[in-house]
């Protein structure tokens, strides 16, 4: 039986399952609405998203919105985008960047929440952990993004993390900006078009 998002949301917001391991405590950050048409499957909120309680309200989000070709208003319209990271709470800092998403989170929540989003037509899997879960295989981010055309045919586009600290990734792979980003913008525009078939 499909999960009800209305039932899940209060449970998600109250989750403290791995709080002892979270340096700033549990504060699940996500955007979910059963009308959403595009799923952003990301990694975990950073410190700014944790403080603001809003996903991608930072420099990574600005870069992601530019990739998608959408305004902040559209990005934060829950009837357009669901934003559901692999780990819902800020996991803490590592020597470089943030720690990986907490491993307790996806097994606990991911399948039942995705089952409660009936209208998703395009999934954007961002970064190593979301790619591994959604593509069900282990490979480098570069290898998985290189296969973007096959993914897009199935409604699942693999992407690197849009963090500004990751800019070299794109500079070393000019095909990403030349080929993947135009295809990404076209796919997003098609899904969000008022004339898109249900
Ligand atoms: S990271 Fe996930 S499992 Fe851990 S407290 Fe936050 S919502 Fe719960």
PDB file of C-alpha atoms and ligand atoms in Angstrom:
ATOM      1  CA  UNK A   1       0.000   0.000   0.000  1.00  0.00           C
ATOM      2  CA  UNK A   2       1.391   3.440  -0.906  1.00  0.00           C
ATOM      3  CA  UNK A   3       2.481   5.593   2.016  1.00  0.00           C
ATOM      4  CA  UNK A   4       0.547   8.742   2.757  1.00  0.00           C
ATOM      5  CA  UNK A   5       2.693  11.844   2.686  1.00  0.00           C
ATOM      6  CA  UNK A   6       0.323  13.546   5.120  1.00  0.00           C
ATOM      7  CA  UNK A   7       1.034  10.771   7.637  1.00  0.00           C
ATOM      8  CA  UNK A   8       4.778  10.778   6.989  1.00  0.00           C
ATOM      9  CA  UNK A   9       5.466  14.515   7.217  1.00  0.00           C
ATOM     10  CA  UNK A  10       5.008  14.911  10.990  1.00  0.00           C
ATOM     11  CA  UNK A  11       7.081  11.753  11.564  1.00  0.00           C
ATOM     12  CA  UNK A  12       9.852  13.099   9.328  1.00  0.00           C
ATOM     13  CA  UNK A  13       9.914  16.469  11.070  1.00  0.00           C
ATOM     14  CA  UNK A  14      10.106  14.795  14.485  1.00  0.00           C
ATOM     15  CA  UNK A  15      12.813  12.253  13.583  1.00  0.00           C
ATOM     16  CA  UNK A  16      15.752  12.108  15.983  1.00  0.00           C
ATOM     17  CA  UNK A  17      16.918   8.607  15.072  1.00  0.00           C
ATOM     18  CA  UNK A  18      20.590   9.495  14.694  1.00  0.00           C
ATOM     19  CA  UNK A  19      20.670  12.708  16.723  1.00  0.00           C
ATOM     20  CA  UNK A  20      23.594  11.605  18.957  1.00  0.00           C
ATOM     21  CA  UNK A  21      25.790  11.616  15.845  1.00  0.00           C
ATOM     22  CA  UNK A  22      24.656  15.055  14.613  1.00  0.00           C
ATOM     23  CA  UNK A  23      26.850  17.965  15.763  1.00  0.00           C
ATOM     24  CA  UNK A  24      24.036  20.541  15.571  1.00  0.00           C
ATOM     25  CA  UNK A  25      21.222  18.151  16.504  1.00  0.00           C
ATOM     26  CA  UNK A  26      18.359  16.829  14.411  1.00  0.00           C
ATOM     27  CA  UNK A  27      16.698  19.307  12.075  1.00  0.00           C
ATOM     28  CA  UNK A  28      15.359  17.534   8.979  1.00  0.00           C
ATOM     29  CA  UNK A  29      15.453  19.865   5.966  1.00  0.00           C
ATOM     30  CA  UNK A  30      13.359  18.989   2.906  1.00  0.00           C
ATOM     31  CA  UNK A  31      10.581  20.203   0.623  1.00  0.00           C
ATOM     32  CA  UNK A  32       7.788  17.715  -0.067  1.00  0.00           C
ATOM     33  CA  UNK A  33       4.343  17.926  -1.604  1.00  0.00           C
ATOM     34  CA  UNK A  34       2.481  15.108  -3.296  1.00  0.00           C
ATOM     35  CA  UNK A  35       1.883  17.360  -6.366  1.00  0.00           C
ATOM     36  CA  UNK A  36       5.637  17.694  -7.062  1.00  0.00           C
ATOM     37  CA  UNK A  37       6.736  16.805 -10.585  1.00  0.00           C
ATOM     38  CA  UNK A  38      10.539  16.947 -10.300  1.00  0.00           C
ATOM     39  CA  UNK A  39      12.496  15.256  -7.511  1.00  0.00           C
ATOM     40  CA  UNK A  40      15.843  16.714  -6.484  1.00  0.00           C
ATOM     41  CA  UNK A  41      17.619  13.813  -4.802  1.00  0.00           C
ATOM     42  CA  UNK A  42      20.526  15.526  -3.101  1.00  0.00           C
ATOM     43  CA  UNK A  43      23.136  14.671  -0.472  1.00  0.00           C
ATOM     44  CA  UNK A  44      22.465  16.346   2.900  1.00  0.00           C
ATOM     45  CA  UNK A  45      21.844  19.906   4.042  1.00  0.00           C
ATOM     46  CA  UNK A  46      24.876  22.061   4.729  1.00  0.00           C
ATOM     47  CA  UNK A  47      25.300  24.376   7.684  1.00  0.00           C
ATOM     48  CA  UNK A  48      23.437  27.276   6.005  1.00  0.00           C
ATOM     49  CA  UNK A  49      20.475  25.093   5.002  1.00  0.00           C
ATOM     50  CA  UNK A  50      20.403  23.747   8.575  1.00  0.00           C
ATOM     51  CA  UNK A  51      20.357  27.280  10.039  1.00  0.00           C
ATOM     52  CA  UNK A  52      17.657  28.504   7.633  1.00  0.00           C
ATOM     53  CA  UNK A  53      15.629  25.298   7.589  1.00  0.00           C
ATOM     54  CA  UNK A  54      15.449  25.526   3.806  1.00  0.00           C
ATOM     55  CA  UNK A  55      17.270  23.309   1.284  1.00  0.00           C
ATOM     56  CA  UNK A  56      19.724  24.875  -1.174  1.00  0.00           C
ATOM     57  CA  UNK A  57      19.281  28.383   0.242  1.00  0.00           C
ATOM     58  CA  UNK A  58      22.989  28.995  -0.359  1.00  0.00           C
ATOM     59  CA  UNK A  59      25.629  29.373  -3.069  1.00  0.00           C
ATOM     60  CA  UNK A  60      25.141  25.737  -4.183  1.00  0.00           C
ATOM     61  CA  UNK A  61      21.443  26.450  -4.602  1.00  0.00           C
ATOM     62  CA  UNK A  62      22.148  29.559  -6.706  1.00  0.00           C
ATOM     63  CA  UNK A  63      24.316  27.467  -8.995  1.00  0.00           C
ATOM     64  CA  UNK A  64      21.763  24.658  -9.154  1.00  0.00           C
ATOM     65  CA  UNK A  65      18.952  27.078 -10.072  1.00  0.00           C
ATOM     66  CA  UNK A  66      21.154  28.475 -12.862  1.00  0.00           C
ATOM     67  CA  UNK A  67      21.730  24.918 -14.122  1.00  0.00           C
ATOM     68  CA  UNK A  68      17.976  24.235 -14.059  1.00  0.00           C
ATOM     69  CA  UNK A  69      17.031  27.581 -15.602  1.00  0.00           C
ATOM     70  CA  UNK A  70      14.422  28.316 -12.922  1.00  0.00           C
ATOM     71  CA  UNK A  71      13.790  31.221 -10.550  1.00  0.00           C
ATOM     72  CA  UNK A  72      13.891  30.915  -6.761  1.00  0.00           C
ATOM     73  CA  UNK A  73      10.101  31.211  -6.803  1.00  0.00           C
ATOM     74  CA  UNK A  74       9.711  28.169  -9.062  1.00  0.00           C
ATOM     75  CA  UNK A  75      12.427  26.231  -7.242  1.00  0.00           C
ATOM     76  CA  UNK A  76      10.669  26.702  -3.905  1.00  0.00           C
ATOM     77  CA  UNK A  77       7.225  25.942  -5.325  1.00  0.00           C
ATOM     78  CA  UNK A  78       6.536  22.513  -3.776  1.00  0.00           C
ATOM     79  CA  UNK A  79       4.066  21.713  -6.547  1.00  0.00           C
ATOM     80  CA  UNK A  80       7.047  21.875  -8.958  1.00  0.00           C
ATOM     81  CA  UNK A  81      10.051  20.539  -7.024  1.00  0.00           C
ATOM     82  CA  UNK A  82      10.374  17.998  -4.243  1.00  0.00           C
ATOM     83  CA  UNK A  83      13.773  18.318  -2.543  1.00  0.00           C
ATOM     84  CA  UNK A  84      14.621  15.201  -0.594  1.00  0.00           C
ATOM     85  CA  UNK A  85      18.273  14.567   0.337  1.00  0.00           C
ATOM     86  CA  UNK A  86      19.828  11.223   1.193  1.00  0.00           C
ATOM     87  CA  UNK A  87      20.364  12.486   4.731  1.00  0.00           C
ATOM     88  CA  UNK A  88      17.824  14.989   6.005  1.00  0.00           C
ATOM     89  CA  UNK A  89      19.965  16.593   8.721  1.00  0.00           C
ATOM     90  CA  UNK A  90      23.320  18.396   8.603  1.00  0.00           C
ATOM     91  CA  UNK A  91      25.880  15.624   9.224  1.00  0.00           C
ATOM     92  CA  UNK A  92      28.802  17.860  10.281  1.00  0.00           C
ATOM     93  CA  UNK A  93      32.007  19.088   8.719  1.00  0.00           C
ATOM     94  CA  UNK A  94      34.777  16.913   7.339  1.00  0.00           C
ATOM     95  CA  UNK A  95      38.381  17.955   6.677  1.00  0.00           C
ATOM     96  CA  UNK A  96      37.187  19.037   3.236  1.00  0.00           C
ATOM     97  CA  UNK A  97      33.503  19.843   2.776  1.00  0.00           C
ATOM     98  CA  UNK A  98      30.762  18.157   4.787  1.00  0.00           C
ATOM     99  CA  UNK A  99      30.557  14.608   6.099  1.00  0.00           C
ATOM    100  CA  UNK A 100      28.491  12.111   4.052  1.00  0.00           C
ATOM    101  CA  UNK A 101      24.737  11.849   4.692  1.00  0.00           C
ATOM    102  CA  UNK A 102      23.978   9.861   7.835  1.00  0.00           C
ATOM    103  CA  UNK A 103      23.638   6.183   6.818  1.00  0.00           C
ATOM    104  CA  UNK A 104      20.560   5.680   9.034  1.00  0.00           C
ATOM    105  CA  UNK A 105      18.443   8.101   7.041  1.00  0.00           C
ATOM    106  CA  UNK A 106      17.847   6.587   3.599  1.00  0.00           C
ATOM    107  CA  UNK A 107      16.910   3.060   4.831  1.00  0.00           C
ATOM    108  CA  UNK A 108      14.508   4.597   7.318  1.00  0.00           C
ATOM    109  CA  UNK A 109      12.732   7.096   5.090  1.00  0.00           C
ATOM    110  CA  UNK A 110      13.609   7.058   1.424  1.00  0.00           C
ATOM    111  CA  UNK A 111      11.461   4.326  -0.105  1.00  0.00           C
ATOM    112  CA  UNK A 112       8.276   5.187   1.763  1.00  0.00           C
ATOM    113  CA  UNK A 113       8.576   8.910   0.973  1.00  0.00           C
ATOM    114  CA  UNK A 114       9.258   8.315  -2.726  1.00  0.00           C
ATOM    115  CA  UNK A 115       6.265   5.983  -2.836  1.00  0.00           C
ATOM    116  CA  UNK A 116       4.167   8.885  -1.536  1.00  0.00           C
ATOM    117  CA  UNK A 117       5.130  11.153  -4.474  1.00  0.00           C
ATOM    118  CA  UNK A 118       2.901   9.851  -7.283  1.00  0.00           C
ATOM    119  CA  UNK A 119       3.524  12.543  -9.897  1.00  0.00           C
ATOM    120  CA  UNK A 120       7.343  12.633 -10.178  1.00  0.00           C
ATOM    121  CA  UNK A 121       8.310  12.673 -13.865  1.00  0.00           C
ATOM    122  CA  UNK A 122      11.975  13.612 -13.615  1.00  0.00           C
ATOM    123  CA  UNK A 123      14.510  12.763 -10.887  1.00  0.00           C
ATOM    124  CA  UNK A 124      17.752  14.701 -10.596  1.00  0.00           C
ATOM    125  CA  UNK A 125      20.235  12.587  -8.634  1.00  0.00           C
ATOM    126  CA  UNK A 126      22.964  14.873  -7.301  1.00  0.00           C
ATOM    127  CA  UNK A 127      26.323  13.683  -5.996  1.00  0.00           C
ATOM    128  CA  UNK A 128      27.879  10.351  -5.089  1.00  0.00           C
ATOM    129  CA  UNK A 129      25.407   9.068  -2.493  1.00  0.00           C
ATOM    130  CA  UNK A 130      22.211   9.967  -4.342  1.00  0.00           C
ATOM    131  CA  UNK A 131      23.650   8.546  -7.554  1.00  0.00           C
ATOM    132  CA  UNK A 132      24.555   5.240  -5.894  1.00  0.00           C
ATOM    133  CA  UNK A 133      21.079   4.876  -4.365  1.00  0.00           C
ATOM    134  CA  UNK A 134      19.029   5.933  -7.389  1.00  0.00           C
ATOM    135  CA  UNK A 135      21.139   4.241 -10.057  1.00  0.00           C
ATOM    136  CA  UNK A 136      21.746   1.180  -7.861  1.00  0.00           C
ATOM    137  CA  UNK A 137      25.411   0.973  -8.803  1.00  0.00           C
ATOM    138  CA  UNK A 138      28.764   2.114  -7.508  1.00  0.00           C
ATOM    139  CA  UNK A 139      30.910   4.118  -9.911  1.00  0.00           C
ATOM    140  CA  UNK A 140      32.560   7.514  -9.968  1.00  0.00           C
ATOM    141  CA  UNK A 141      30.349  10.573 -10.330  1.00  0.00           C
ATOM    142  CA  UNK A 142      32.078  11.272 -13.664  1.00  0.00           C
ATOM    143  CA  UNK A 143      31.249   7.794 -14.988  1.00  0.00           C
ATOM    144  CA  UNK A 144      27.619   8.070 -13.961  1.00  0.00           C
ATOM    145  CA  UNK A 145      27.168  11.588 -15.343  1.00  0.00           C
ATOM    146  CA  UNK A 146      28.821  10.522 -18.596  1.00  0.00           C
ATOM    147  CA  UNK A 147      25.895   8.125 -19.065  1.00  0.00           C
ATOM    148  CA  UNK A 148      23.401  10.989 -18.711  1.00  0.00           C
ATOM    149  CA  UNK A 149      21.561  10.290 -21.965  1.00  0.00           C
ATOM    150  CA  UNK A 150      20.493   6.781 -20.924  1.00  0.00           C
ATOM    151  CA  UNK A 151      19.417   8.125 -17.551  1.00  0.00           C
ATOM    152  CA  UNK A 152      17.376  10.940 -19.041  1.00  0.00           C
ATOM    153  CA  UNK A 153      15.562   8.451 -21.276  1.00  0.00           C
ATOM    154  CA  UNK A 154      14.364   6.810 -18.033  1.00  0.00           C
ATOM    155  CA  UNK A 155      13.539  10.128 -16.340  1.00  0.00           C
ATOM    156  CA  UNK A 156      16.616  10.058 -14.089  1.00  0.00           C
ATOM    157  CA  UNK A 157      19.383  12.552 -14.766  1.00  0.00           C
ATOM    158  CA  UNK A 158      22.692  12.126 -12.882  1.00  0.00           C
ATOM    159  CA  UNK A 159      24.436  15.350 -11.852  1.00  0.00           C
ATOM    160  CA  UNK A 160      27.539  16.357  -9.907  1.00  0.00           C
ATOM    161  CA  UNK A 161      27.110  18.449  -6.774  1.00  0.00           C
ATOM    162  CA  UNK A 162      26.647  22.146  -7.684  1.00  0.00           C
ATOM    163  CA  UNK A 163      28.833  23.357  -4.812  1.00  0.00           C
ATOM    164  CA  UNK A 164      31.102  26.236  -5.923  1.00  0.00           C
ATOM    165  CA  UNK A 165      34.015  24.231  -4.501  1.00  0.00           C
ATOM    166  CA  UNK A 166      33.223  21.686  -7.238  1.00  0.00           C
ATOM    167  CA  UNK A 167      33.665  24.126 -10.149  1.00  0.00           C
ATOM    168  CA  UNK A 168      36.806  22.419 -11.399  1.00  0.00           C
ATOM    169  CA  UNK A 169      34.736  19.317 -12.099  1.00  0.00           C
ATOM    170  CA  UNK A 170      32.859  21.170 -14.859  1.00  0.00           C
ATOM    171  CA  UNK A 171      35.930  23.001 -16.142  1.00  0.00           C
ATOM    172  CA  UNK A 172      37.647  19.674 -16.724  1.00  0.00           C
ATOM    173  CA  UNK A 173      34.582  18.344 -18.567  1.00  0.00           C
ATOM    174  CA  UNK A 174      33.365  20.996 -21.032  1.00  0.00           C
ATOM    175  CA  UNK A 175      30.750  18.569 -22.398  1.00  0.00           C
ATOM    176  CA  UNK A 176      28.840  18.983 -19.141  1.00  0.00           C
ATOM    177  CA  UNK A 177      28.061  22.644 -19.801  1.00  0.00           C
ATOM    178  CA  UNK A 178      27.779  22.228 -23.573  1.00  0.00           C
ATOM    179  CA  UNK A 179      25.538  19.138 -23.644  1.00  0.00           C
ATOM    180  CA  UNK A 180      24.158  18.143 -20.248  1.00  0.00           C
ATOM    181  CA  UNK A 181      22.992  21.543 -19.008  1.00  0.00           C
ATOM    182  CA  UNK A 182      20.971  22.424 -22.151  1.00  0.00           C
ATOM    183  CA  UNK A 183      19.339  18.980 -22.009  1.00  0.00           C
ATOM    184  CA  UNK A 184      18.643  19.445 -18.297  1.00  0.00           C
ATOM    185  CA  UNK A 185      17.007  22.853 -18.861  1.00  0.00           C
ATOM    186  CA  UNK A 186      14.897  21.495 -21.705  1.00  0.00           C
ATOM    187  CA  UNK A 187      13.747  18.517 -19.616  1.00  0.00           C
ATOM    188  CA  UNK A 188      12.852  20.729 -16.645  1.00  0.00           C
ATOM    189  CA  UNK A 189      10.967  23.191 -18.838  1.00  0.00           C
ATOM    190  CA  UNK A 190       9.039  20.359 -20.497  1.00  0.00           C
ATOM    191  CA  UNK A 191       8.005  18.813 -17.193  1.00  0.00           C
ATOM    192  CA  UNK A 192       6.959  22.154 -15.698  1.00  0.00           C
ATOM    193  CA  UNK A 193       5.111  23.288 -18.805  1.00  0.00           C
ATOM    194  CA  UNK A 194       1.392  23.758 -18.146  1.00  0.00           C
ATOM    195  CA  UNK A 195       0.826  21.631 -21.239  1.00  0.00           C
ATOM    196  CA  UNK A 196       2.922  18.690 -19.985  1.00  0.00           C
ATOM    197  CA  UNK A 197       0.826  15.495 -20.101  1.00  0.00           C
ATOM    198  CA  UNK A 198      -0.207  14.150 -16.700  1.00  0.00           C
TER     199      UNK A 198
HETATM  200  S1  LIG B   1      19.460  12.427   9.533  1.00  0.00           S
HETATM  201 FE1  LIG B   1      17.562  11.311   9.051  1.00  0.00          FE
HETATM  202  S2  LIG B   1      17.539   9.541  10.475  1.00  0.00           S
HETATM  203 FE2  LIG B   1      18.992  11.089  11.321  1.00  0.00          FE
HETATM  204  S3  LIG B   1      17.729  12.359  12.701  1.00  0.00           S
HETATM  205 FE3  LIG B   1      17.778  13.404  10.702  1.00  0.00          FE
HETATM  206  S4  LIG B   1      15.877  12.656   9.684  1.00  0.00           S
HETATM  207 FE4  LIG B   1      16.308  11.211  11.386  1.00  0.00          FE
END
